[in-house]
Amino acid sequence: MYQFKGTPANHFELPDRIDRLGKLAYNLWWTWRPDAQRLFKWIDEYLWEETYHNPVLFLRKVRRIDLNAVLHDRNFMASYDEVIRDFDHYMENSDSWFHNTYASHENRLIAYFSTEFGLHETLPIYAGGLGVLSGDHAKEASDLGLPFVGVGFFYTRGYFSQHITDDGWQQANEVHMSFEDLPVLPVLEEDESPMTVSVELPGRTVLARIWEVQVGRIPLYLLDSNVEGNSESDRRLTARLYSSDLDLRISQEIILGIGGVRALEQLGFDPDVWHMNEGHSAFLSLERARKFVTEGKTFVQAVELIRNSTVFTTHTPVPAGNDEFPLWLIDKYFSEMWPSLGLEREAFIDLARHQVSWGETFSMPVLAIRMAEAINGVSELHGQVARRMWQFLWPEKKVQEVPITHITNGVHTGTWLARRMGVLYDEHLPSGWRTQLDDPDIWEDVLQIPDEALWDVRLHLKRKLVAYMRERARQQWLNDSIHPVQVVAAGSLIDPYMLTIGFARRFATYKRAGLILQDFDRLLEMVNKPNRPVQIIFAGKAHPADEPGKLLIQEVYRKVKKAETGGRLVFLEDYDMNLARYLVQGVDVWLNTPRRPNEASGTSGQKAALNGVLNFSILDGWWREGYNGKNGWAIGQDKEYDDPNLQDAEDLSSMYDILEKEIIPMYYDQLTGDNMSVEWVRKIKECIRTLAPRFSMSRMVKEYTESLYIPVMETAEKAQGKKKGSVKQKS
Ligand SMILES: *Cc1c(COP(=O)(O)O)cnc(C)c1O
C-alpha cells in the first residue's frame, strides 16, 4: 500500500472523541459510503446541504455546540465507531481481490492518466461521462486493492455551473475553488514549500503544483499551474477544462503528459503500466522516450519499451471528436524536443500524422495507438467502430484483425446506489454481496425481494427527487426572482406518483435530446392524458463553446415552458453528480436516444439500472449488450443507417409506439390496491438481476486487470528482464 504524500492544511478543532472525522473528511472513501456521509448530516443537516456535501468545509464551519451535542447521542456515537472501524479495516487492505488473486504482482504499479476525474460534486473537475468513468475507475481500483495511482488536473475554476435564462439560453457561471475548502491536500517538499514540477513551453519553463486527493487506498495527483513564478497567463493555463484555444489545450496536454511523468518520478513512483484514458495524455510517451534516449537507448528501442508498458483506452467513435493539433502548433511546441529524442521533424510528425479533410494534423489518438501495446474501446460496438476508424494505421490488416479490443464500461456501485436500495439488498442478497458485486449468482436473490418492499423503496426515491426539485425551484424563485413559468419548468408541478421519464446527459447534438419532442402534438397527448400522464425531466450542460449544443438546450427549454405541457415537462439546470444521483435513483424510466453508433458506451443508464430504473434506449453502446428483451425497452433496431434523417424518423416512431403501447399501459394498467403494477416490478427485478453485476465497475476493472494490466506487467518484465524487490517506492 502506498503512503499518501499530501499534508492536511486544516487543523479542525474537534472534540477528541470524534476527531477521526478530520481524517475521514480528507479521504474520498466517504463519497461512496452513505453511512459516513450521514455522520456529517447528523451533526447539522442544513450545513451539510449548504456546504454541498463537502466535509472539509463542513468541519471548518460547524458549530462547537452541534459537535458537543452528538457526543451525547448514543446512536450517533455507535454509528461513528462503526464507520471508523470500517474505514480502518478498509485502509488495511489485507483481504482485497487483487491481494488474493495477484499477490505476486502487488509490488507493481499502474499509473492512470485522465484529463478529468468525476469523484464528487464538491470537486467539479469533470465535464461528463469520461470524467465520471475515471473517477469510478479510481474508486474501484481502491476497492479491489490494485496498486494504482491517478494523474489529472486540479482545475481551480472547475467546470462551470449552469443557469438557464428565461429564454432558454445557457449561462455559464464560473466556479472558484480553493484547496483549503476542499478534500485536496498540498504535496510539500521537506522544507514545507509546495512541491512543483516544471515543463518547457515555448520560450519559458512553466511550473505546476502537485495536489493529492486520497481516493480510499489510492492517491490521485492533480497538477495546477497557478503557481508563483509563472506569468499571469501561465497561471491560468490549467484553470478550466477543455478550452477551445489551441495553445491552451496543447499546453495543458503537455503539462498532463510530460509534467505528469515528472511528477510521478519526483514523488518516488516507478510505474510498470501506463494507462492513458483517452488520447489527451499521450505526450507522456514522449517524455518516457526522452528519458530512455538520455539513458543511451535508441528511439526505436525506447518505443519498444514504452509500447510494452502502455495501455490506451479510446472513447471517441466520432472522427471530428478526436483531439488533434495543426502541424504549425507542433513545430511551435516541440521543435526543441525532437533532437532530444534523436528525431528529425518529419520522423517526429510521423508518430501521429493524420490526414483529415483540411490537411495534415498531429493526432493524439494516433500517437497513443502507436505508443500502446494494448488498445481498447469501451463497448462491443465501439470496438468495431474503432477498428474501422483506425484501420488505416494497419494497412496490411483487415478491419477485423486490427488489434483494438473492447472492455465495456461499468459504474461504481457504491457511488451510484441509493442508500435505501442498499439496505434492501442487505436484507435480501447473500451477505458479502458488497464485495462480490460482479457475481451474477449473488444478484439472483433480487427475485426474492417482496414486490411491495421493492416498490416502497422506488416510491421513496421518487418522492425524494420530487421534494428536491421543488426545494430547488423554491430557492430559485426566492433568491433569483425567476419568472413564474420557470418555477414550473423547474419541476414544481411534478407528481411523485405518475410515470416519470428522465433524460440527463451532456447536450451534444448526437445525443438527440430533442428527439422525443419532435412530434410535439403526439407527445402532448400522452403527457396530458387524464389518469395516466407522462412526466419527462431533462437536464444537461452544453460545452460553453458548443453553439449547436446550446441551441438544443434552448429548443428543449422553450418547449418545456409551454403552457400546453401543463408542467409535466421539466428542465433542471446545473446537471452534475449530485443531480445525477437524484435522477438515476428517482425516475421510473431512463431514456437515451443517441444517434447510433456515436455513443461509445454510455454509463448513466447503468447507474439507473442498479437502482431499478428501467432503461428505454437506442441499441447503442452498452445497452446493445445489456438488453435481453425483458429488462427494459429497446428503441429501433440493431442496424446501421446511411441516412441520418431516415434513422431519426424510424427511431422516433419506434420510441412513441413503445411508449404508448407498452410502457404507459404497463405502468398504469392492472394496479394492485397499493397502486403497484406487478408486471412493472417484475421488470425492475429482471433489470437489476441481469444488469447490476455485468455493468458494475467491479466487473470492468477486473477485466482491465486480467486482460490488460497483468499481461502488460508480464511483457514489460520479460522485455526489461527487470526484477523488482518487495519495496515499491524509491523514497
Ligand atoms: C454518469 C454521468 C454522465 C455520463 O452519462 P451518459 O448518459 O453516459 O453520457 C455525465 N454526467 C454526469 C454528471 C454523470 O453522472
XYZ file of C-alpha atoms and ligand atoms in Angstrom:
746
model
C 0.000 0.000 0.000
C 1.145 3.493 -0.832
C 1.923 6.172 1.586
C -0.007 9.314 0.926
C 2.225 12.317 0.399
C -0.138 15.233 0.937
C -0.267 17.165 4.180
C -3.526 18.424 5.698
C -3.897 22.168 5.545
C -6.633 22.385 8.123
C -6.431 21.521 11.744
C -10.022 21.174 12.752
C -10.818 21.829 16.355
C -12.762 18.668 17.043
C -13.618 17.047 20.367
C -11.101 14.206 20.921
C -13.771 11.557 20.972
C -14.730 12.268 17.339
C -11.518 13.729 15.985
C -11.184 10.984 13.375
C -13.810 12.880 11.382
C -10.962 15.184 10.368
C -9.045 12.404 8.689
C -12.181 10.904 7.210
C -13.032 14.238 5.568
C -9.799 14.055 3.571
C -10.355 10.610 2.175
C -12.982 10.411 -0.562
C -13.907 6.981 0.756
C -16.868 8.833 2.284
C -18.177 9.623 -1.227
C -19.236 6.002 -1.662
C -20.200 5.338 1.935
C -23.658 6.767 2.715
C -23.201 5.845 6.388
C -20.099 8.057 6.539
C -21.936 10.934 4.860
C -24.758 10.505 7.320
C -22.448 11.330 10.222
C -21.993 14.851 8.901
C -25.652 15.180 8.064
C -26.471 14.034 11.568
C -24.394 16.807 13.123
C -26.024 19.605 11.106
C -28.203 18.725 8.147
C -28.594 22.299 6.918
C -24.881 22.964 6.979
C -24.276 19.687 5.131
C -26.555 20.909 2.322
C -25.193 24.446 2.445
C -21.614 23.201 2.015
C -22.794 20.979 -0.864
C -21.750 17.784 0.910
C -18.190 18.917 1.452
C -16.910 17.602 4.791
C -13.795 19.794 4.837
C -15.781 22.996 4.564
C -18.363 21.481 6.883
C -15.838 20.801 9.640
C -14.442 24.291 9.283
C -17.844 25.854 9.714
C -19.630 23.549 12.119
C -20.535 24.998 15.499
C -18.893 23.528 18.558
C -22.265 23.261 20.239
C -23.504 20.911 17.489
C -20.392 18.766 17.818
C -20.810 18.577 21.570
C -24.435 17.603 21.154
C -23.693 14.447 19.161
C -21.172 13.310 21.775
C -24.171 12.588 23.981
C -26.177 10.871 21.266
C -25.630 7.164 21.715
C -26.892 6.307 18.249
C -24.549 8.767 16.657
C -21.585 7.503 18.642
C -22.341 3.893 17.757
C -22.563 4.798 14.095
C -19.374 6.871 14.321
C -17.452 3.992 15.869
C -18.706 1.591 13.243
C -17.812 3.879 10.341
C -14.323 4.489 11.725
C -13.833 0.757 12.288
C -14.896 0.048 8.694
C -12.621 2.778 7.424
C -9.592 1.460 9.307
C -10.297 -2.062 8.158
C -10.685 -0.891 4.560
C -7.420 1.017 4.649
C -5.500 -2.004 5.915
C -6.079 -3.651 2.547
C -5.261 -7.135 3.780
C -8.059 -9.013 2.083
C -8.595 -7.340 -1.277
C -9.357 -9.051 -4.578
C -6.007 -8.052 -6.038
C -4.151 -9.289 -2.977
C -5.946 -12.608 -3.117
C -5.585 -13.033 -6.868
C -2.293 -11.445 -7.857
C -0.214 -11.321 -4.683
C 2.993 -11.711 -6.674
C 2.200 -8.515 -8.595
C 1.445 -6.367 -5.588
C 4.750 -4.544 -5.829
C 3.939 -3.422 -9.369
C 2.261 -0.125 -10.130
C -0.376 1.102 -12.568
C -0.375 4.821 -13.388
C -3.696 6.042 -14.768
C -3.816 9.365 -16.628
C -7.030 11.205 -17.372
C -7.849 14.788 -18.137
C -10.930 14.732 -15.900
C -11.938 12.869 -12.763
C -15.565 12.839 -11.622
C -15.339 11.853 -7.985
C -17.931 14.017 -6.276
C -19.951 17.184 -6.858
C -17.767 19.061 -4.434
C -14.783 18.731 -6.784
C -16.034 19.877 -10.229
C -13.005 18.779 -12.251
C -15.105 16.759 -14.710
C -17.384 17.620 -17.620
C -19.289 14.403 -18.203
C -19.137 10.686 -18.800
C -15.381 10.419 -19.398
C -14.652 12.064 -16.061
C -17.191 10.051 -14.125
C -15.732 6.905 -15.633
C -12.226 7.896 -14.483
C -13.480 8.694 -11.007
C -15.377 5.417 -10.787
C -12.312 3.537 -12.114
C -10.109 5.051 -9.403
C -12.629 4.199 -6.661
C -12.924 0.626 -7.857
C -9.139 0.282 -8.147
C -9.130 1.198 -4.481
C -11.907 -1.256 -3.571
C -10.208 -4.111 -5.401
C -6.815 -3.247 -3.915
C -4.991 -2.522 -7.166
C -1.544 -0.938 -6.936
C -2.677 2.222 -8.662
C -2.066 5.975 -8.822
C -4.041 8.529 -10.819
C -2.796 11.683 -12.525
C -5.006 14.577 -13.629
C -5.641 18.289 -13.173
C -6.838 20.484 -10.369
C -8.823 22.987 -12.441
C -9.253 25.756 -9.923
C -12.021 27.386 -11.969
C -13.572 23.973 -12.465
C -16.296 23.129 -14.928
C -18.935 25.862 -14.909
C -22.210 25.895 -13.071
C -25.176 26.318 -15.373
C -28.067 28.747 -15.280
C -30.829 28.790 -17.897
C -32.298 32.180 -18.748
C -35.997 32.823 -19.220
C -35.383 32.415 -22.937
C -33.667 29.060 -22.563
C -30.133 30.273 -23.107
C -27.397 28.564 -21.110
C -25.375 30.894 -18.904
C -22.058 29.548 -17.681
C -21.150 30.779 -14.224
C -17.559 30.392 -13.219
C -16.628 28.308 -10.216
C -13.769 29.340 -7.940
C -12.156 26.592 -5.938
C -9.672 26.912 -3.207
C -7.901 23.901 -1.816
C -8.338 24.991 1.811
C -12.052 24.370 1.376
C -11.720 21.005 -0.337
C -10.605 17.450 0.359
C -7.436 18.231 -1.594
C -4.023 18.167 0.059
C -0.903 20.062 -0.959
C 2.163 17.910 -1.556
C 5.079 19.607 0.167
C 8.831 19.338 -0.012
C 10.790 18.553 3.121
C 11.176 22.255 3.850
C 7.378 22.601 3.653
C 7.467 24.505 0.378
C 4.975 23.336 -2.263
C 6.269 20.554 -4.475
C 6.235 21.539 -8.147
C 7.211 20.049 -11.483
C 8.430 22.066 -14.416
C 7.758 21.662 -18.124
C 9.238 23.547 -21.052
C 6.822 25.563 -23.139
C 7.953 27.863 -25.985
C 10.465 30.338 -24.601
C 9.867 29.574 -20.945
C 9.626 26.998 -18.225
C 6.274 26.617 -16.515
C 5.771 25.243 -13.025
C 2.880 23.154 -11.833
C 1.995 22.349 -8.260
C 1.124 18.832 -7.221
C -2.014 18.237 -5.178
C -3.164 14.969 -3.727
C -6.630 13.558 -3.395
C -6.990 10.398 -1.339
C -9.423 8.044 -3.012
C -9.736 5.267 -0.476
C -6.476 3.392 -0.678
C -5.125 5.062 -3.765
C -3.662 8.508 -4.350
C -4.680 10.789 -7.169
C -2.237 13.565 -8.077
C -3.587 16.728 -9.620
C -1.474 19.313 -11.405
C -2.174 23.031 -11.305
C -0.171 25.812 -12.947
C -1.427 28.552 -10.639
C 1.991 28.917 -9.067
C 4.034 31.912 -8.043
C 6.867 32.288 -10.507
C 4.676 31.620 -13.546
C 3.493 34.542 -15.647
C -0.091 35.682 -15.148
C -1.242 33.893 -18.287
C 0.628 30.708 -17.399
C -1.016 30.735 -14.000
C -4.336 30.380 -15.787
C -3.258 27.507 -18.073
C -4.964 24.838 -16.025
C -7.826 26.924 -14.689
C -10.533 25.315 -16.841
C -11.398 22.101 -18.702
C -11.370 21.829 -22.477
C -10.592 25.256 -23.731
C -11.121 25.707 -27.453
C -7.929 27.802 -27.553
C -5.348 25.549 -29.226
C -2.309 26.994 -27.447
C -4.005 26.495 -24.145
C -5.081 22.965 -24.955
C -1.708 21.787 -26.137
C -0.071 23.417 -23.114
C -2.454 21.569 -20.818
C -1.754 18.279 -22.548
C 1.994 18.877 -22.258
C 1.588 19.573 -18.554
C -0.516 16.426 -18.103
C 1.652 14.084 -20.157
C 5.158 15.383 -19.624
C 4.565 17.058 -16.266
C 2.657 14.003 -15.084
C 5.566 11.642 -15.768
C 7.918 14.008 -13.968
C 5.555 14.373 -11.046
C 5.350 10.629 -10.513
C 9.113 10.346 -10.641
C 9.516 13.174 -8.189
C 7.033 11.533 -5.860
C 9.104 8.357 -5.946
C 6.816 6.214 -8.089
C 8.083 3.948 -10.829
C 5.044 2.639 -12.731
C 5.041 -0.632 -14.638
C 1.805 0.029 -16.518
C 0.898 3.402 -18.003
C -2.798 3.696 -18.768
C -3.858 6.599 -20.962
C -7.580 7.138 -20.586
C -8.284 8.886 -23.918
C -5.533 10.437 -26.011
C -5.166 13.708 -24.067
C -2.286 12.311 -22.035
C -0.400 10.694 -24.941
C 2.549 13.112 -24.623
C 3.532 11.042 -21.611
C 5.083 8.552 -24.027
C 7.356 11.276 -25.434
C 8.683 12.151 -22.005
C 9.309 8.487 -21.281
C 11.069 8.157 -24.655
C 13.232 11.172 -23.858
C 14.354 9.523 -20.644
C 15.207 6.240 -22.351
C 17.140 8.052 -25.088
C 19.048 10.060 -22.468
C 19.985 6.769 -20.839
C 21.532 5.646 -24.123
C 18.735 3.739 -25.857
C 17.840 4.436 -29.476
C 14.430 5.917 -30.150
C 13.282 2.628 -31.670
C 14.333 0.724 -28.561
C 12.616 3.332 -26.418
C 9.353 2.952 -28.316
C 9.540 -0.793 -27.890
C 9.874 -0.408 -24.112
C 7.085 2.131 -23.956
C 4.704 0.054 -26.050
C 5.308 -2.925 -23.823
C 4.133 -0.991 -20.805
C 1.305 1.163 -22.141
C -2.469 0.753 -22.277
C -4.668 3.105 -24.276
C -8.440 3.364 -23.977
C -10.246 5.231 -26.732
C -13.707 6.702 -26.160
C -14.412 8.606 -29.346
C -16.360 6.998 -32.197
C -16.857 10.360 -33.922
C -13.827 11.295 -36.081
C -14.471 15.011 -35.503
C -14.379 14.434 -31.768
C -10.740 13.428 -31.820
C -8.106 15.532 -30.244
C -5.612 16.768 -32.838
C -3.347 19.715 -33.466
C -2.243 21.558 -36.611
C 1.391 20.923 -37.534
C 2.464 24.559 -37.073
C 1.478 24.245 -33.456
C 3.552 21.099 -33.073
C 6.536 22.954 -34.571
C 5.993 25.724 -32.068
C 5.814 23.431 -29.036
C 8.075 20.508 -29.902
C 10.892 21.693 -32.163
C 13.072 21.959 -29.048
C 12.215 18.421 -28.033
C 12.771 16.301 -31.091
C 16.573 16.429 -31.039
C 16.472 15.014 -27.519
C 14.567 12.050 -28.967
C 17.091 11.681 -31.765
C 14.411 12.560 -34.323
C 14.097 14.941 -37.263
C 10.920 16.927 -37.712
C 9.312 14.581 -40.257
C 10.006 11.482 -38.196
C 8.504 13.211 -35.178
C 5.366 14.244 -37.067
C 5.114 10.694 -38.432
C 4.444 9.476 -34.910
C 0.979 10.970 -35.062
C 0.376 12.103 -38.634
C -3.286 12.091 -39.574
C -4.760 13.087 -42.919
C -8.028 14.957 -42.424
C -10.236 16.855 -44.858
C -8.373 20.143 -44.494
C -4.824 18.778 -44.386
C -2.494 17.001 -42.039
C -2.683 17.069 -38.275
C -0.853 15.663 -35.298
C -3.429 13.340 -33.789
C -3.315 12.463 -30.106
C -5.170 9.145 -30.515
C -2.787 8.169 -33.339
C 0.169 8.916 -31.064
C -1.498 6.947 -28.281
C -2.161 3.972 -30.572
C 1.427 3.955 -31.837
C 2.740 4.003 -28.281
C 0.460 1.374 -26.759
C 0.569 -2.381 -26.901
C -2.922 -2.823 -25.506
C -5.713 -0.730 -27.023
C -9.393 -0.954 -26.243
C -12.746 0.623 -26.979
C -15.486 0.811 -24.369
C -18.267 -1.425 -25.729
C -18.502 -4.210 -28.290
C -19.989 -1.973 -30.965
C -17.492 0.773 -30.199
C -14.687 -1.772 -30.569
C -15.947 -2.482 -34.108
C -16.227 1.209 -34.909
C -12.733 1.877 -33.564
C -11.213 -0.942 -35.613
C -12.800 0.535 -38.728
C -11.805 4.076 -37.811
C -8.134 3.288 -37.169
C -7.649 0.506 -39.707
C -5.536 2.833 -41.881
C -2.793 2.548 -39.264
C -2.519 -1.172 -40.081
C -2.777 -1.123 -43.902
C -1.759 -4.783 -44.101
C -4.578 -5.923 -41.818
C -8.258 -6.489 -42.443
C -10.650 -4.496 -40.263
C -11.452 -7.444 -38.026
C -7.733 -8.088 -37.468
C -6.981 -4.583 -36.207
C -5.639 -5.116 -32.673
C -8.166 -2.993 -30.819
C -10.287 -4.905 -28.343
C -13.103 -3.710 -26.134
C -13.971 -3.689 -22.460
C -17.475 -2.420 -21.846
C -17.799 0.354 -19.289
C -19.356 -0.076 -15.879
C -20.276 2.081 -12.894
C -19.050 2.154 -9.303
C -21.843 0.556 -7.354
C -21.195 2.245 -4.013
C -21.215 5.691 -5.600
C -24.464 5.326 -7.528
C -26.620 3.015 -5.459
C -29.264 4.745 -3.330
C -28.763 4.122 0.382
C -32.243 2.683 0.772
C -31.746 0.293 -2.148
C -28.526 -0.820 -0.485
C -30.417 -1.547 2.720
C -32.929 -3.586 0.741
C -30.117 -5.579 -0.857
C -28.566 -6.069 2.592
C -31.799 -7.693 3.658
C -32.264 -9.983 0.672
C -28.940 -10.685 -1.042
C -26.330 -13.044 0.429
C -24.192 -11.249 2.994
C -20.930 -10.125 1.479
C -22.684 -9.011 -1.711
C -20.954 -5.628 -1.433
C -17.573 -7.220 -2.108
C -18.797 -9.558 -4.868
C -20.646 -7.013 -6.940
C -19.862 -8.577 -10.295
C -21.047 -12.061 -9.340
C -24.313 -12.790 -11.200
C -25.279 -15.546 -8.731
C -25.416 -13.059 -5.880
C -27.928 -10.962 -7.770
C -30.268 -13.901 -8.457
C -31.670 -13.258 -4.996
C -33.180 -9.986 -6.170
C -36.052 -12.241 -7.246
C -36.664 -12.995 -3.541
C -37.381 -9.369 -2.626
C -41.106 -8.953 -1.870
C -42.748 -6.795 -4.561
C -44.189 -4.351 -2.039
C -40.846 -3.814 -0.317
C -39.146 -3.054 -3.610
C -41.912 -0.750 -4.784
C -41.859 1.050 -1.433
C -38.219 1.955 -1.899
C -38.830 3.004 -5.502
C -41.616 5.342 -4.360
C -39.452 6.692 -1.565
C -36.742 7.576 -4.092
C -39.263 9.243 -6.385
C -40.644 11.338 -3.560
C -37.122 12.297 -2.599
C -36.418 13.501 -6.142
C -39.671 15.465 -6.260
C -39.034 17.085 -2.882
C -35.567 18.035 -4.044
C -36.838 19.559 -7.307
C -39.465 21.567 -5.500
C -36.989 22.880 -2.976
C -34.627 23.927 -5.753
C -37.452 25.624 -7.636
C -38.491 27.396 -4.448
C -34.936 28.617 -3.829
C -34.654 29.941 -7.379
C -37.994 31.734 -7.013
C -36.891 33.155 -3.681
C -33.304 34.136 -4.471
C -33.192 34.808 -8.179
C -36.734 36.104 -8.789
C -37.056 33.873 -11.828
C -40.186 34.143 -13.931
C -43.119 32.111 -12.520
C -43.140 29.927 -15.637
C -39.547 28.983 -14.833
C -40.678 27.830 -11.403
C -42.975 25.416 -13.208
C -40.266 24.427 -15.699
C -38.040 23.636 -12.709
C -40.424 20.891 -11.640
C -42.743 22.425 -9.071
C -45.823 20.712 -10.543
C -44.340 17.227 -10.743
C -46.366 14.462 -9.144
C -44.371 11.672 -7.461
C -46.988 9.028 -8.262
C -47.054 9.481 -12.034
C -44.873 7.753 -14.614
C -41.667 9.763 -14.811
C -39.002 9.602 -17.521
C -35.515 11.038 -17.099
C -33.199 12.308 -19.818
C -29.965 13.795 -18.469
C -26.573 13.985 -20.083
C -24.290 16.395 -21.889
C -26.125 18.268 -24.625
C -24.005 17.107 -27.529
C -26.150 17.059 -30.650
C -25.585 13.365 -31.448
C -27.377 12.531 -28.216
C -30.576 13.933 -29.763
C -32.134 15.373 -26.614
C -34.880 16.883 -28.742
C -35.926 13.627 -30.414
C -38.801 12.868 -28.057
C -40.145 16.400 -28.648
C -40.185 16.011 -32.454
C -43.847 15.130 -32.816
C -44.881 17.556 -30.132
C -48.645 17.108 -30.529
C -48.455 13.360 -30.199
C -46.252 13.773 -27.142
C -48.572 16.334 -25.534
C -51.437 13.917 -25.887
C -49.503 11.323 -23.869
C -48.257 13.866 -21.379
C -51.693 15.226 -20.594
C -53.763 12.090 -20.644
C -56.038 12.194 -17.574
C -55.204 9.445 -15.050
C -52.210 8.139 -16.925
C -49.925 11.058 -17.739
C -46.241 11.001 -18.546
C -43.724 13.357 -16.979
C -40.314 13.987 -18.533
C -37.356 15.534 -16.754
C -34.467 16.915 -18.819
C -31.096 18.081 -17.546
C -27.667 18.649 -19.041
C -24.953 21.134 -19.848
C -23.564 22.030 -23.259
C -19.893 22.833 -23.597
C -19.656 26.677 -23.436
C -18.168 26.765 -26.947
C -20.723 24.341 -28.414
C -23.268 26.627 -30.078
C -25.405 23.808 -31.556
C -25.496 22.192 -28.092
C -26.678 25.431 -26.513
C -29.298 25.899 -29.243
C -30.550 22.405 -28.474
C -30.959 23.297 -24.797
C -32.889 26.358 -25.884
C -35.139 24.328 -28.174
C -35.897 21.882 -25.364
C -36.363 24.595 -22.752
C -38.763 26.611 -24.909
C -40.944 23.560 -25.370
C -40.759 22.641 -21.686
C -42.011 26.118 -20.809
C -45.096 25.985 -22.993
C -48.402 26.102 -21.141
C -49.677 23.085 -23.117
C -47.260 20.824 -21.258
C -49.183 21.528 -18.057
C -45.988 21.466 -16.034
C -45.310 17.841 -16.882
C -42.102 18.580 -18.753
C -39.187 19.851 -16.715
C -35.678 21.135 -17.329
C -33.392 21.031 -14.293
C -30.413 23.304 -14.511
C -26.834 22.547 -13.482
C -26.566 18.808 -14.108
C -23.734 17.408 -12.003
C -23.039 14.265 -9.997
C -25.400 15.337 -7.230
C -28.331 15.888 -9.565
C -27.333 12.749 -11.472
C -27.722 10.708 -8.275
C -31.202 12.084 -7.626
C -32.259 11.379 -11.203
C -30.802 7.904 -11.769
C -32.304 6.856 -8.446
C -35.589 8.724 -8.589
C -37.237 8.393 -12.027
C -39.072 5.334 -13.393
C -37.596 5.194 -16.874
C -34.185 6.264 -18.163
C -34.323 7.480 -21.755
C -31.308 7.535 -24.047
C -31.556 8.407 -27.731
C -28.066 8.764 -29.228
C -27.639 8.565 -32.977
C -26.084 5.129 -33.226
C -23.155 4.285 -33.236
C -21.986 7.543 -31.664
C -22.483 6.601 -28.031
C -19.233 4.787 -27.327
C -20.728 3.191 -24.229
C -22.770 5.491 -22.010
C -22.926 4.850 -18.291
C -25.842 6.805 -16.844
C -28.255 4.022 -17.816
C -26.123 1.572 -15.842
C -26.448 3.775 -12.767
C -30.208 3.803 -13.302
C -30.424 0.018 -13.712
C -28.656 -0.565 -10.420
C -31.447 1.349 -8.708
C -34.282 -0.396 -10.503
C -34.894 2.370 -13.046
C -35.815 0.809 -16.390
C -33.807 1.669 -19.492
C -35.581 2.787 -22.634
C -32.774 3.285 -25.120
C -31.320 3.021 -28.580
C -29.357 -0.206 -29.126
C -26.051 1.602 -28.944
C -23.048 1.354 -26.616
C -23.600 -0.748 -23.502
C -27.371 -1.158 -23.940
C -26.875 -3.180 -27.101
C -25.164 -5.731 -24.831
C -27.333 -5.296 -21.767
C -30.809 -5.537 -23.305
C -32.269 -9.050 -23.199
C -35.841 -8.405 -24.331
C -37.204 -8.357 -20.778
C -35.095 -5.987 -18.688
C -36.115 -2.690 -20.283
C -37.011 -1.475 -23.775
C -35.029 -1.057 -26.982
C -35.713 1.824 -29.334
C -35.165 0.990 -33.008
C -33.248 -1.919 -34.462
C -29.765 -3.349 -34.147
C -28.792 -1.948 -37.522
C -26.812 0.706 -39.333
C -28.159 3.606 -41.336
C -26.597 5.605 -44.141
C -29.271 8.274 -43.992
C -29.474 10.089 -40.644
C -32.904 11.534 -41.470
C -34.352 8.104 -42.042
C -32.656 6.941 -38.838
C -34.209 9.803 -36.824
C -37.654 9.137 -38.289
C -37.562 5.400 -37.592
C -36.191 5.849 -34.084
C -38.858 8.448 -33.352
C -41.714 6.254 -34.415
C -40.318 3.235 -32.568
C -39.980 5.337 -29.416
C -43.552 6.692 -29.486
C -45.007 3.280 -30.279
C -43.281 1.579 -27.361
C -44.164 4.384 -25.028
C -47.850 4.311 -25.965
C -48.326 0.591 -26.352
C -46.026 -0.884 -23.744
C -44.572 1.468 -21.171
C -47.617 3.553 -20.249
C -50.026 0.606 -20.100
C -47.613 -1.473 -18.055
C -47.198 1.302 -15.525
C -50.866 2.220 -15.114
C -52.983 -0.824 -16.010
C -53.764 -3.625 -13.598
C -52.642 -1.869 -10.469
C -52.883 -3.607 -7.131
C -54.567 -1.983 -4.160
C -51.292 -0.194 -3.384
C -51.181 1.307 -6.867
C -48.395 -1.017 -7.806
C -48.029 -2.702 -11.166
C -46.874 -6.262 -10.596
C -45.610 -6.508 -14.140
C -43.550 -3.350 -13.691
C -41.962 -4.640 -10.507
C -41.161 -7.918 -12.236
C -39.360 -5.968 -14.928
C -37.447 -3.994 -12.305
C -36.206 -7.238 -10.782
C -35.161 -8.551 -14.180
C -33.344 -5.275 -14.802
C -31.399 -5.336 -11.533
C -30.674 -9.059 -11.665
C -29.214 -9.012 -15.164
C -27.577 -5.586 -15.315
C -26.211 -4.754 -11.850
C -23.401 -7.345 -11.852
C -22.489 -7.132 -15.506
C -22.254 -3.365 -15.768
C -20.525 -2.841 -12.458
C -17.169 -1.115 -12.276
C -16.053 -4.174 -10.381
C -16.501 -6.375 -13.473
C -14.880 -3.690 -15.606
C -11.740 -3.118 -13.515
C -11.275 -6.866 -13.121
C -11.341 -7.182 -16.917
C -8.813 -4.374 -17.307
C -6.630 -6.096 -14.748
C -6.903 -9.614 -16.157
C -6.709 -8.830 -19.840
C -4.594 -5.668 -19.941
C -2.720 -4.738 -16.761
C -1.388 -8.156 -15.788
C -0.320 -9.181 -19.328
C 1.364 -5.798 -19.762
C 3.165 -6.210 -16.442
C 4.378 -9.602 -17.557
C 5.522 -8.461 -21.009
C 7.340 -5.492 -19.516
C 9.028 -7.781 -17.046
C 10.277 -10.064 -19.797
C 11.341 -7.245 -22.093
C 13.311 -5.450 -19.453
C 14.447 -8.539 -17.621
C 13.624 -6.433 -14.641
C 13.129 -7.757 -11.193
C 11.647 -5.674 -8.542
C 12.113 -6.074 -4.859
C 9.240 -6.049 -2.483
C 9.579 -2.365 -1.701
C 7.797 -0.423 -4.350
C 8.715 3.126 -3.682
C 12.155 4.562 -4.147
C 11.815 7.036 -1.353
C -22.840 9.368 -15.479
C -22.743 10.806 -15.829
C -22.543 11.200 -17.147
C -22.474 10.203 -18.283
O -23.773 9.977 -18.728
P -24.095 9.342 -20.156
O -25.554 9.327 -20.230
O -23.488 8.002 -20.131
O -23.465 10.237 -21.154
C -22.449 12.552 -17.428
N -22.549 13.482 -16.453
C -22.743 13.139 -15.168
C -22.839 14.208 -14.143
C -22.850 11.796 -14.815
O -23.043 11.471 -13.535
